[in-house]
Amino acid sequence: MQTRVVRQPPWYYGQEQRTFTHPLYNDTWIRLPKSFHEDHLDARNQVKVVFVAYNELHCTINSVPCDPRTAKHKRDLPARDQVNSAVIGAKVGGVSTWHAAFDEYVEVRLQHIYTGDIFLLGPPTCVWWDIRSHRWAKDGCRLVETNEFVSVCRCDHLTNLAVVVDITGSWMILMLRGLDVMYYVLQCIIIIGCVVTVVSLALCILCFLIFKDLREKTSSLVHANLCGSLMLAELVLLGGLDATEDTVACKTVAALLHYFFLATFTWSAVGAFTCMDFREGEEEGGGGSRGVPSGPFRTFVKVRRRWRVTWSAIAPVALHVTHPFHVYRTFVKVRRRWRVTWMPSPRWHSSDPPVSRV
């Protein structure tokens, strides 16, 4: 508690002398009216004023922590009727209660301790401490102005003054709750989408297995590979949605997703090369490919048919690595067919060996 005692004649009390600012809260002050000294002069024609500022009185009254930074949502909030300012007061002429004239008032500006930009605050109430009932009272005081940081009150008497509010929560907690709701909605959308995708892919694979005509086609085998790798990727994604806390599980899910999606993209490329091989064979009147050597590619197809490897991405990647020149030449042919003029001209490959045909 800090006090300031002034005993001076009435002419001394200008606006600055009638105003007392809290030493710890610079935006908390109390200001007496101009004629506060009437009927309170002593024998020396002077008036005595005692200003009082309490530093931590509100901490002993409240249920919330004195420091807002240490407040915990589940433990401390919500809290009703909390003193949200430092307690400040004044006495005039040594009397316990001073009342202003009819058309005058005491103006008090109270800085909020729990500010509205961080916490959810209810409407503030200007109160004074009733020493007879030992409780906060609000009669004789009214709220003039308020915002997120301060409240301005006007009272018709002098005692210890403060502002009381209900602290219902925190904006940060509200934002986190909103994010939790959004995360829950997105998680439900992802789960529903993945389940529908897995069921659809499983039905596609089942069709490839049931119908014999589909099993005999190379394009069907490629599509089965594509569906299988994509279905496994979706299953890993479903199983790893909550694997974010465990480091090992998170790394495992990430590695599996990387592998299966790589397999998916690779089988898509194989399907594109298969369609291109079939189209070129139709245009040339034969069954071979002018871009991709028929020997390695057909051997690869036979191996897949024999072993029924429907999800591995190693074989197409190995084909790309072991025959990069032929894949590049095929890419050039396709780009030239699309009239992309910046690719190499056909005469650059005049020395290439003839492509085997079957």
mmCIF file of C-alpha atoms in Angstrom:
data_model
loop_
_atom_site.group_PDB
_atom_site.id
_atom_site.type_symbol
_atom_site.label_atom_id
_atom_site.label_comp_id
_atom_site.label_asym_id
_atom_site.label_seq_id
_atom_site.Cartn_x
_atom_site.Cartn_y
_atom_site.Cartn_z
ATOM 1 C CA MET A 1 0.000 0.000 0.000
ATOM 2 C CA GLN A 2 1.233 3.480 -0.871
ATOM 3 C CA THR A 3 -0.205 6.754 0.382
ATOM 4 C CA ARG A 4 0.130 10.465 -0.287
ATOM 5 C CA VAL A 5 -0.972 12.966 2.360
ATOM 6 C CA VAL A 6 -1.572 16.583 1.391
ATOM 7 C CA ARG A 7 -2.630 19.428 3.725
ATOM 8 C CA GLN A 8 -2.961 22.708 1.840
ATOM 9 C CA PRO A 9 -5.356 25.658 1.497
ATOM 10 C CA PRO A 10 -8.119 25.378 -1.130
ATOM 11 C CA TRP A 11 -6.345 27.535 -3.725
ATOM 12 C CA TYR A 12 -3.506 24.978 -3.899
ATOM 13 C CA TYR A 13 -5.613 22.181 -5.327
ATOM 14 C CA GLY A 14 -5.532 22.569 -9.065
ATOM 15 C CA GLN A 15 -6.367 19.704 -11.409
ATOM 16 C CA GLU A 16 -2.905 18.203 -11.094
ATOM 17 C CA GLN A 17 -2.974 18.351 -7.284
ATOM 18 C CA ARG A 18 -6.477 16.865 -7.207
ATOM 19 C CA THR A 19 -5.334 13.878 -9.285
ATOM 20 C CA PHE A 20 -3.496 10.914 -7.825
ATOM 21 C CA THR A 21 -1.961 8.248 -10.108
ATOM 22 C CA HIS A 22 -1.249 4.710 -8.993
ATOM 23 C CA PRO A 23 2.533 4.183 -8.776
ATOM 24 C CA LEU A 24 2.427 0.718 -10.396
ATOM 25 C CA TYR A 25 -0.429 1.148 -12.876
ATOM 26 C CA ASN A 26 0.144 4.365 -14.788
ATOM 27 C CA ASP A 27 -3.325 4.341 -16.338
ATOM 28 C CA THR A 28 -5.076 4.111 -12.952
ATOM 29 C CA TRP A 29 -5.862 7.404 -11.238
ATOM 30 C CA ILE A 30 -8.470 9.193 -9.145
ATOM 31 C CA ARG A 31 -9.478 12.858 -9.508
ATOM 32 C CA LEU A 32 -11.385 14.937 -6.967
ATOM 33 C CA PRO A 33 -13.933 17.591 -7.994
ATOM 34 C CA LYS A 34 -13.119 21.287 -7.745
ATOM 35 C CA SER A 35 -15.188 22.041 -4.647
ATOM 36 C CA PHE A 36 -14.255 18.900 -2.741
ATOM 37 C CA HIS A 37 -12.847 21.016 0.127
ATOM 38 C CA GLU A 38 -16.143 22.679 1.093
ATOM 39 C CA ASP A 39 -17.197 21.977 4.679
ATOM 40 C CA HIS A 40 -13.875 20.209 5.289
ATOM 41 C CA LEU A 41 -11.555 23.114 6.227
ATOM 42 C CA ASP A 42 -9.691 22.935 9.526
ATOM 43 C CA ALA A 43 -8.797 25.747 11.917
ATOM 44 C CA ARG A 44 -5.906 26.822 9.683
ATOM 45 C CA ASN A 45 -8.225 27.126 6.663
ATOM 46 C CA GLN A 46 -6.597 24.080 5.127
ATOM 47 C CA VAL A 47 -7.957 20.768 3.901
ATOM 48 C CA LYS A 48 -6.313 17.414 4.394
ATOM 49 C CA VAL A 49 -6.408 14.829 1.606
ATOM 50 C CA VAL A 50 -5.109 11.267 1.900
ATOM 51 C CA PHE A 51 -4.692 9.289 -1.319
ATOM 52 C CA VAL A 52 -4.319 5.505 -1.017
ATOM 53 C CA ALA A 53 -3.126 2.990 -3.617
ATOM 54 C CA TYR A 54 -3.126 -0.752 -2.975
ATOM 55 C CA ASN A 55 -0.613 -2.762 -4.960
ATOM 56 C CA GLU A 56 -1.817 -6.340 -4.429
ATOM 57 C CA LEU A 57 -5.082 -6.102 -2.532
ATOM 58 C CA HIS A 58 -6.988 -7.376 -5.550
ATOM 59 C CA CYS A 59 -4.789 -10.493 -5.542
ATOM 60 C CA THR A 60 -5.999 -11.509 -2.077
ATOM 61 C CA ILE A 61 -9.644 -11.011 -3.026
ATOM 62 C CA ASN A 62 -9.699 -12.764 -6.397
ATOM 63 C CA SER A 63 -9.744 -16.467 -7.136
ATOM 64 C CA VAL A 64 -7.746 -16.022 -10.349
ATOM 65 C CA PRO A 65 -3.948 -15.602 -10.237
ATOM 66 C CA CYS A 66 -2.558 -12.129 -9.715
ATOM 67 C CA ASP A 67 -0.437 -12.481 -12.846
ATOM 68 C CA PRO A 68 -2.637 -13.099 -15.911
ATOM 69 C CA ARG A 69 0.229 -14.923 -17.639
ATOM 70 C CA THR A 70 -0.035 -17.761 -15.106
ATOM 71 C CA ALA A 71 -3.797 -18.237 -15.470
ATOM 72 C CA LYS A 72 -4.847 -21.714 -16.599
ATOM 73 C CA HIS A 73 -8.086 -22.169 -18.459
ATOM 74 C CA LYS A 74 -9.235 -25.441 -16.903
ATOM 75 C CA ARG A 75 -8.032 -24.563 -13.404
ATOM 76 C CA ASP A 76 -8.893 -20.863 -13.028
ATOM 77 C CA LEU A 77 -11.514 -19.978 -15.630
ATOM 78 C CA PRO A 78 -14.328 -19.088 -15.755
ATOM 79 C CA ALA A 79 -14.379 -16.837 -12.677
ATOM 80 C CA ARG A 80 -17.159 -14.513 -11.533
ATOM 81 C CA ASP A 81 -16.935 -11.135 -9.796
ATOM 82 C CA GLN A 82 -13.188 -10.668 -10.075
ATOM 83 C CA VAL A 83 -11.539 -7.353 -9.210
ATOM 84 C CA ASN A 84 -9.947 -6.445 -12.519
ATOM 85 C CA SER A 85 -8.022 -3.360 -11.423
ATOM 86 C CA ALA A 86 -5.863 -2.072 -8.640
ATOM 87 C CA VAL A 87 -7.779 -0.668 -5.668
ATOM 88 C CA ILE A 88 -7.423 3.081 -5.275
ATOM 89 C CA GLY A 89 -9.115 5.554 -2.921
ATOM 90 C CA ALA A 90 -8.977 8.851 -1.062
ATOM 91 C CA LYS A 91 -10.165 10.524 2.140
ATOM 92 C CA VAL A 92 -10.958 14.202 2.648
ATOM 93 C CA GLY A 93 -10.787 15.994 5.989
ATOM 94 C CA GLY A 94 -10.207 12.841 7.973
ATOM 95 C CA VAL A 95 -13.787 11.581 7.603
ATOM 96 C CA SER A 96 -14.340 7.965 6.588
ATOM 97 C CA THR A 97 -16.929 8.748 3.915
ATOM 98 C CA TRP A 98 -17.001 11.892 1.782
ATOM 99 C CA HIS A 99 -19.954 12.820 -0.442
ATOM 100 C CA ALA A 100 -19.736 15.173 -3.383
ATOM 101 C CA ALA A 101 -22.042 18.071 -4.094
ATOM 102 C CA PHE A 102 -25.180 17.530 -6.128
ATOM 103 C CA ASP A 103 -23.697 18.315 -9.527
ATOM 104 C CA GLU A 104 -20.153 17.010 -8.918
ATOM 105 C CA TYR A 105 -18.520 13.632 -8.910
ATOM 106 C CA VAL A 106 -15.256 11.794 -8.359
ATOM 107 C CA GLU A 107 -13.745 10.497 -11.581
ATOM 108 C CA VAL A 108 -11.735 7.270 -11.484
ATOM 109 C CA ARG A 109 -9.826 5.674 -14.333
ATOM 110 C CA LEU A 110 -9.001 2.008 -13.718
ATOM 111 C CA GLN A 111 -6.530 0.025 -15.793
ATOM 112 C CA HIS A 112 -7.565 -3.572 -16.434
ATOM 113 C CA ILE A 113 -5.317 -6.343 -15.181
ATOM 114 C CA TYR A 114 -6.974 -9.037 -17.308
ATOM 115 C CA THR A 115 -7.265 -7.245 -20.641
ATOM 116 C CA GLY A 116 -9.985 -7.855 -23.179
ATOM 117 C CA ASP A 117 -7.605 -8.530 -26.052
ATOM 118 C CA ILE A 118 -6.536 -11.800 -24.406
ATOM 119 C CA PHE A 119 -9.406 -12.775 -22.093
ATOM 120 C CA LEU A 120 -13.160 -12.938 -22.523
ATOM 121 C CA LEU A 121 -14.507 -10.326 -20.117
ATOM 122 C CA GLY A 122 -18.050 -9.624 -19.077
ATOM 123 C CA PRO A 123 -19.488 -6.109 -18.659
ATOM 124 C CA PRO A 124 -17.454 -4.187 -16.045
ATOM 125 C CA THR A 125 -19.071 -2.826 -12.896
ATOM 126 C CA CYS A 126 -17.771 0.132 -10.895
ATOM 127 C CA VAL A 127 -17.770 -0.746 -7.192
ATOM 128 C CA TRP A 128 -16.648 0.636 -3.835
ATOM 129 C CA TRP A 129 -15.793 -1.187 -0.645
ATOM 130 C CA ASP A 130 -18.493 -0.983 2.034
ATOM 131 C CA ILE A 131 -16.704 -1.216 5.379
ATOM 132 C CA ARG A 132 -19.951 -1.922 7.229
ATOM 133 C CA SER A 133 -21.086 -4.915 5.185
ATOM 134 C CA HIS A 134 -17.546 -5.944 4.164
ATOM 135 C CA ARG A 135 -18.434 -6.371 0.538
ATOM 136 C CA TRP A 136 -18.313 -4.551 -2.766
ATOM 137 C CA ALA A 137 -21.219 -2.200 -3.455
ATOM 138 C CA LYS A 138 -22.150 -0.457 -6.684
ATOM 139 C CA ASP A 139 -24.728 2.134 -5.646
ATOM 140 C CA GLY A 140 -23.466 5.669 -6.124
ATOM 141 C CA CYS A 141 -21.025 4.698 -8.910
ATOM 142 C CA ARG A 142 -21.646 4.377 -12.618
ATOM 143 C CA LEU A 143 -19.623 3.313 -15.628
ATOM 144 C CA VAL A 144 -18.901 6.132 -18.078
ATOM 145 C CA GLU A 145 -16.503 4.578 -20.571
ATOM 146 C CA THR A 146 -14.803 1.243 -21.077
ATOM 147 C CA ASN A 147 -12.724 -0.666 -23.596
ATOM 148 C CA GLU A 148 -10.452 -3.693 -23.612
ATOM 149 C CA PHE A 149 -7.852 -2.049 -21.385
ATOM 150 C CA VAL A 150 -9.437 0.580 -19.087
ATOM 151 C CA SER A 151 -12.738 1.590 -17.502
ATOM 152 C CA VAL A 152 -13.762 5.082 -16.401
ATOM 153 C CA CYS A 153 -16.128 5.451 -13.441
ATOM 154 C CA ARG A 154 -17.856 8.366 -11.730
ATOM 155 C CA CYS A 155 -18.891 8.178 -8.088
ATOM 156 C CA ASP A 156 -20.664 10.575 -5.727
ATOM 157 C CA HIS A 157 -18.585 9.615 -2.683
ATOM 158 C CA LEU A 158 -15.072 8.590 -1.683
ATOM 159 C CA THR A 159 -13.886 5.208 -0.481
ATOM 160 C CA ASN A 160 -11.726 2.499 -2.003
ATOM 161 C CA LEU A 161 -12.781 2.050 -5.636
ATOM 162 C CA ALA A 162 -12.256 -0.700 -8.210
ATOM 163 C CA VAL A 163 -13.878 -2.412 -11.189
ATOM 164 C CA VAL A 164 -15.361 -5.920 -11.085
ATOM 165 C CA VAL A 165 -15.865 -8.200 -14.103
ATOM 166 C CA ASP A 166 -16.619 -11.804 -14.966
ATOM 167 C CA ILE A 167 -13.706 -13.556 -16.670
ATOM 168 C CA THR A 168 -15.322 -16.276 -18.747
ATOM 169 C CA GLY A 169 -12.352 -17.542 -20.730
ATOM 170 C CA SER A 170 -9.570 -16.685 -23.109
ATOM 171 C CA TRP A 171 -9.587 -15.684 -26.757
ATOM 172 C CA MET A 172 -6.682 -18.061 -27.318
ATOM 173 C CA ILE A 173 -8.682 -20.943 -25.852
ATOM 174 C CA LEU A 174 -11.643 -19.952 -28.025
ATOM 175 C CA MET A 175 -9.423 -19.942 -31.101
ATOM 176 C CA LEU A 176 -7.965 -23.306 -30.132
ATOM 177 C CA ARG A 177 -11.463 -24.691 -29.686
ATOM 178 C CA GLY A 178 -12.354 -23.395 -33.128
ATOM 179 C CA LEU A 179 -9.236 -25.005 -34.558
ATOM 180 C CA ASP A 180 -10.117 -28.246 -32.784
ATOM 181 C CA VAL A 181 -13.563 -28.181 -34.383
ATOM 182 C CA MET A 182 -12.055 -27.475 -37.805
ATOM 183 C CA TYR A 183 -9.500 -30.244 -37.296
ATOM 184 C CA TYR A 184 -12.267 -32.668 -36.298
ATOM 185 C CA VAL A 185 -14.349 -31.758 -39.358
ATOM 186 C CA LEU A 186 -11.355 -32.102 -41.690
ATOM 187 C CA GLN A 187 -10.431 -35.412 -40.093
ATOM 188 C CA CYS A 188 -13.964 -36.717 -40.653
ATOM 189 C CA ILE A 189 -13.853 -35.584 -44.289
ATOM 190 C CA ILE A 190 -10.479 -37.291 -44.787
ATOM 191 C CA ILE A 191 -11.670 -40.521 -43.164
ATOM 192 C CA ILE A 192 -14.884 -40.639 -45.195
ATOM 193 C CA GLY A 193 -13.034 -39.856 -48.421
ATOM 194 C CA CYS A 194 -10.345 -42.464 -47.758
ATOM 195 C CA VAL A 195 -12.910 -45.140 -46.858
ATOM 196 C CA VAL A 196 -14.889 -44.484 -50.040
ATOM 197 C CA THR A 197 -11.660 -44.560 -52.057
ATOM 198 C CA VAL A 198 -10.477 -47.826 -50.481
ATOM 199 C CA VAL A 199 -13.832 -49.509 -51.093
ATOM 200 C CA SER A 200 -13.880 -48.343 -54.715
ATOM 201 C CA LEU A 201 -10.317 -49.511 -55.333
ATOM 202 C CA ALA A 202 -11.049 -52.859 -53.694
ATOM 203 C CA LEU A 203 -14.029 -53.335 -56.018
ATOM 204 C CA CYS A 204 -11.834 -52.502 -59.014
ATOM 205 C CA ILE A 205 -9.220 -55.066 -57.967
ATOM 206 C CA LEU A 206 -11.987 -57.605 -57.374
ATOM 207 C CA CYS A 207 -13.265 -57.052 -60.907
ATOM 208 C CA PHE A 208 -9.757 -57.628 -62.285
ATOM 209 C CA LEU A 209 -9.561 -60.900 -60.349
ATOM 210 C CA ILE A 210 -13.038 -62.201 -61.196
ATOM 211 C CA PHE A 211 -13.276 -61.518 -64.912
ATOM 212 C CA LYS A 212 -10.885 -63.630 -66.945
ATOM 213 C CA ASP A 213 -10.921 -61.332 -69.955
ATOM 214 C CA LEU A 214 -9.569 -58.510 -67.837
ATOM 215 C CA ARG A 215 -6.831 -60.665 -66.336
ATOM 216 C CA GLU A 216 -5.413 -61.435 -69.780
ATOM 217 C CA LYS A 217 -4.935 -57.803 -70.762
ATOM 218 C CA THR A 218 -1.694 -56.011 -70.061
ATOM 219 C CA SER A 219 -3.501 -52.722 -69.429
ATOM 220 C CA SER A 220 -5.680 -54.426 -66.822
ATOM 221 C CA LEU A 221 -2.608 -55.688 -64.979
ATOM 222 C CA VAL A 222 -1.176 -52.181 -64.933
ATOM 223 C CA HIS A 223 -4.468 -50.799 -63.650
ATOM 224 C CA ALA A 224 -4.544 -53.489 -60.964
ATOM 225 C CA ASN A 225 -1.042 -52.446 -59.912
ATOM 226 C CA LEU A 226 -2.166 -48.830 -59.793
ATOM 227 C CA CYS A 227 -5.288 -49.597 -57.750
ATOM 228 C CA GLY A 228 -3.365 -51.804 -55.323
ATOM 229 C CA SER A 229 -0.620 -49.293 -54.603
ATOM 230 C CA LEU A 230 -3.118 -46.451 -54.206
ATOM 231 C CA MET A 231 -5.322 -48.543 -51.908
ATOM 232 C CA LEU A 232 -2.348 -49.422 -49.689
ATOM 233 C CA ALA A 233 -1.399 -45.742 -49.534
ATOM 234 C CA GLU A 234 -4.928 -44.822 -48.428
ATOM 235 C CA LEU A 235 -4.912 -47.557 -45.772
ATOM 236 C CA VAL A 236 -1.598 -46.308 -44.397
ATOM 237 C CA LEU A 237 -3.000 -42.778 -44.328
ATOM 238 C CA LEU A 238 -6.069 -43.926 -42.401
ATOM 239 C CA GLY A 239 -3.978 -45.843 -39.897
ATOM 240 C CA GLY A 240 -1.494 -43.018 -39.418
ATOM 241 C CA LEU A 241 -3.811 -40.061 -38.821
ATOM 242 C CA ASP A 242 -3.144 -40.187 -35.069
ATOM 243 C CA ALA A 243 0.485 -41.300 -35.308
ATOM 244 C CA THR A 244 1.823 -37.798 -34.742
ATOM 245 C CA GLU A 245 2.913 -38.125 -31.122
ATOM 246 C CA ASP A 246 5.185 -41.154 -31.547
ATOM 247 C CA THR A 247 8.313 -40.295 -33.526
ATOM 248 C CA VAL A 248 8.961 -43.846 -34.713
ATOM 249 C CA ALA A 249 5.361 -44.356 -35.832
ATOM 250 C CA CYS A 250 5.349 -40.984 -37.587
ATOM 251 C CA LYS A 251 8.541 -41.787 -39.508
ATOM 252 C CA THR A 252 7.205 -45.234 -40.429
ATOM 253 C CA VAL A 253 3.950 -43.811 -41.763
ATOM 254 C CA ALA A 254 5.843 -41.147 -43.718
ATOM 255 C CA ALA A 255 8.164 -43.734 -45.286
ATOM 256 C CA LEU A 256 5.287 -46.029 -46.264
ATOM 257 C CA LEU A 257 3.281 -43.164 -47.719
ATOM 258 C CA HIS A 258 6.294 -42.032 -49.703
ATOM 259 C CA TYR A 259 6.836 -45.547 -51.077
ATOM 260 C CA PHE A 260 3.224 -46.324 -51.980
ATOM 261 C CA PHE A 261 2.597 -42.946 -53.595
ATOM 262 C CA LEU A 262 5.838 -43.370 -55.537
ATOM 263 C CA ALA A 263 4.536 -46.749 -56.649
ATOM 264 C CA THR A 264 1.236 -45.133 -57.660
ATOM 265 C CA PHE A 265 2.919 -42.483 -59.795
ATOM 266 C CA THR A 266 5.257 -45.073 -61.306
ATOM 267 C CA TRP A 267 2.417 -47.401 -62.280
ATOM 268 C CA SER A 268 0.643 -44.419 -63.817
ATOM 269 C CA ALA A 269 3.722 -43.850 -65.959
ATOM 270 C CA VAL A 270 3.820 -47.543 -66.888
ATOM 271 C CA GLY A 271 0.160 -47.332 -67.901
ATOM 272 C CA ALA A 272 0.926 -44.344 -70.095
ATOM 273 C CA PHE A 273 3.812 -46.196 -71.785
ATOM 274 C CA THR A 274 1.562 -49.242 -72.274
ATOM 275 C CA CYS A 275 -1.136 -47.167 -73.953
ATOM 276 C CA MET A 276 1.466 -45.460 -76.113
ATOM 277 C CA ASP A 277 2.971 -48.813 -77.109
ATOM 278 C CA PHE A 278 -0.448 -50.153 -78.078
ATOM 279 C CA ARG A 279 -1.325 -47.029 -80.068
ATOM 280 C CA GLU A 280 1.948 -47.008 -81.985
ATOM 281 C CA GLY A 281 1.500 -50.689 -82.740
ATOM 282 C CA GLU A 282 -1.964 -50.007 -84.115
ATOM 283 C CA GLU A 283 -0.730 -47.126 -86.258
ATOM 284 C CA GLU A 284 2.221 -49.087 -87.665
ATOM 285 C CA GLY A 285 0.156 -52.195 -88.267
ATOM 286 C CA GLY A 286 2.162 -54.324 -85.862
ATOM 287 C CA GLY A 287 2.237 -55.250 -82.226
ATOM 288 C CA GLY A 288 5.606 -53.817 -81.254
ATOM 289 C CA SER A 289 6.778 -50.398 -80.142
ATOM 290 C CA ARG A 290 9.092 -48.121 -82.029
ATOM 291 C CA GLY A 291 10.059 -46.179 -78.927
ATOM 292 C CA VAL A 292 10.541 -48.790 -76.198
ATOM 293 C CA PRO A 293 12.535 -51.947 -76.993
ATOM 294 C CA SER A 294 10.164 -54.862 -77.134
ATOM 295 C CA GLY A 295 12.548 -57.352 -75.528
ATOM 296 C CA PRO A 296 12.992 -55.850 -72.041
ATOM 297 C CA PHE A 297 9.450 -54.486 -71.871
ATOM 298 C CA ARG A 298 7.770 -57.750 -72.843
ATOM 299 C CA THR A 299 10.050 -59.667 -70.508
ATOM 300 C CA PHE A 300 8.910 -57.310 -67.746
ATOM 301 C CA VAL A 301 5.258 -57.970 -68.609
ATOM 302 C CA LYS A 302 5.822 -61.740 -68.575
ATOM 303 C CA VAL A 303 7.478 -61.560 -65.172
ATOM 304 C CA ARG A 304 4.551 -59.581 -63.807
ATOM 305 C CA ARG A 305 2.095 -62.065 -65.243
ATOM 306 C CA ARG A 306 3.979 -65.003 -63.789
ATOM 307 C CA TRP A 307 4.546 -63.611 -60.299
ATOM 308 C CA ARG A 308 1.408 -61.438 -60.124
ATOM 309 C CA VAL A 309 3.372 -58.552 -58.631
ATOM 310 C CA THR A 310 0.669 -55.919 -58.551
ATOM 311 C CA TRP A 311 2.110 -53.309 -56.239
ATOM 312 C CA SER A 312 5.888 -53.144 -56.636
ATOM 313 C CA ALA A 313 7.443 -49.984 -58.056
ATOM 314 C CA ILE A 314 10.982 -51.405 -58.237
ATOM 315 C CA ALA A 315 10.634 -53.013 -61.664
ATOM 316 C CA PRO A 316 9.486 -49.917 -63.614
ATOM 317 C CA VAL A 317 12.096 -47.794 -61.844
ATOM 318 C CA ALA A 318 14.784 -50.337 -62.764
ATOM 319 C CA LEU A 319 13.570 -50.275 -66.381
ATOM 320 C CA HIS A 320 13.940 -46.523 -66.421
ATOM 321 C CA VAL A 321 17.457 -46.700 -64.945
ATOM 322 C CA THR A 322 18.794 -49.534 -67.130
ATOM 323 C CA HIS A 323 17.414 -48.135 -70.402
ATOM 324 C CA PRO A 324 17.449 -44.353 -69.997
ATOM 325 C CA PHE A 325 18.430 -43.724 -73.621
ATOM 326 C CA HIS A 326 15.462 -45.631 -75.037
ATOM 327 C CA VAL A 327 13.041 -43.979 -72.619
ATOM 328 C CA TYR A 328 14.424 -40.564 -73.539
ATOM 329 C CA ARG A 329 14.102 -41.325 -77.254
ATOM 330 C CA THR A 330 10.499 -42.403 -76.746
ATOM 331 C CA PHE A 331 9.840 -39.192 -74.838
ATOM 332 C CA VAL A 332 11.329 -37.209 -77.739
ATOM 333 C CA LYS A 333 9.100 -39.042 -80.223
ATOM 334 C CA VAL A 334 5.987 -38.255 -78.185
ATOM 335 C CA ARG A 335 6.933 -34.619 -77.804
ATOM 336 C CA ARG A 336 7.668 -34.367 -81.528
ATOM 337 C CA ARG A 337 4.286 -35.837 -82.263
ATOM 338 C CA TRP A 338 2.749 -33.067 -80.159
ATOM 339 C CA ARG A 339 4.718 -30.589 -82.295
ATOM 340 C CA VAL A 340 7.042 -29.392 -79.615
ATOM 341 C CA THR A 341 9.716 -27.931 -81.865
ATOM 342 C CA TRP A 342 12.488 -27.532 -79.286
ATOM 343 C CA MET A 343 13.124 -31.298 -78.898
ATOM 344 C CA PRO A 344 15.948 -33.063 -80.862
ATOM 345 C CA SER A 345 15.278 -33.757 -84.558
ATOM 346 C CA PRO A 346 14.994 -37.341 -85.937
ATOM 347 C CA ARG A 347 18.338 -37.205 -87.726
ATOM 348 C CA TRP A 348 20.110 -37.059 -84.369
ATOM 349 C CA HIS A 349 19.130 -40.690 -83.858
ATOM 350 C CA SER A 350 19.974 -41.949 -87.366
ATOM 351 C CA SER A 351 22.766 -44.125 -85.982
ATOM 352 C CA ASP A 352 20.492 -45.892 -83.501
ATOM 353 C CA PRO A 353 20.126 -49.641 -84.051
ATOM 354 C CA PRO A 354 16.816 -50.783 -85.494
ATOM 355 C CA VAL A 355 14.111 -51.590 -83.038
ATOM 356 C CA SER A 356 13.253 -55.253 -82.802
ATOM 357 C CA ARG A 357 9.749 -56.265 -83.759
ATOM 358 C CA VAL A 358 7.701 -59.277 -82.940
#
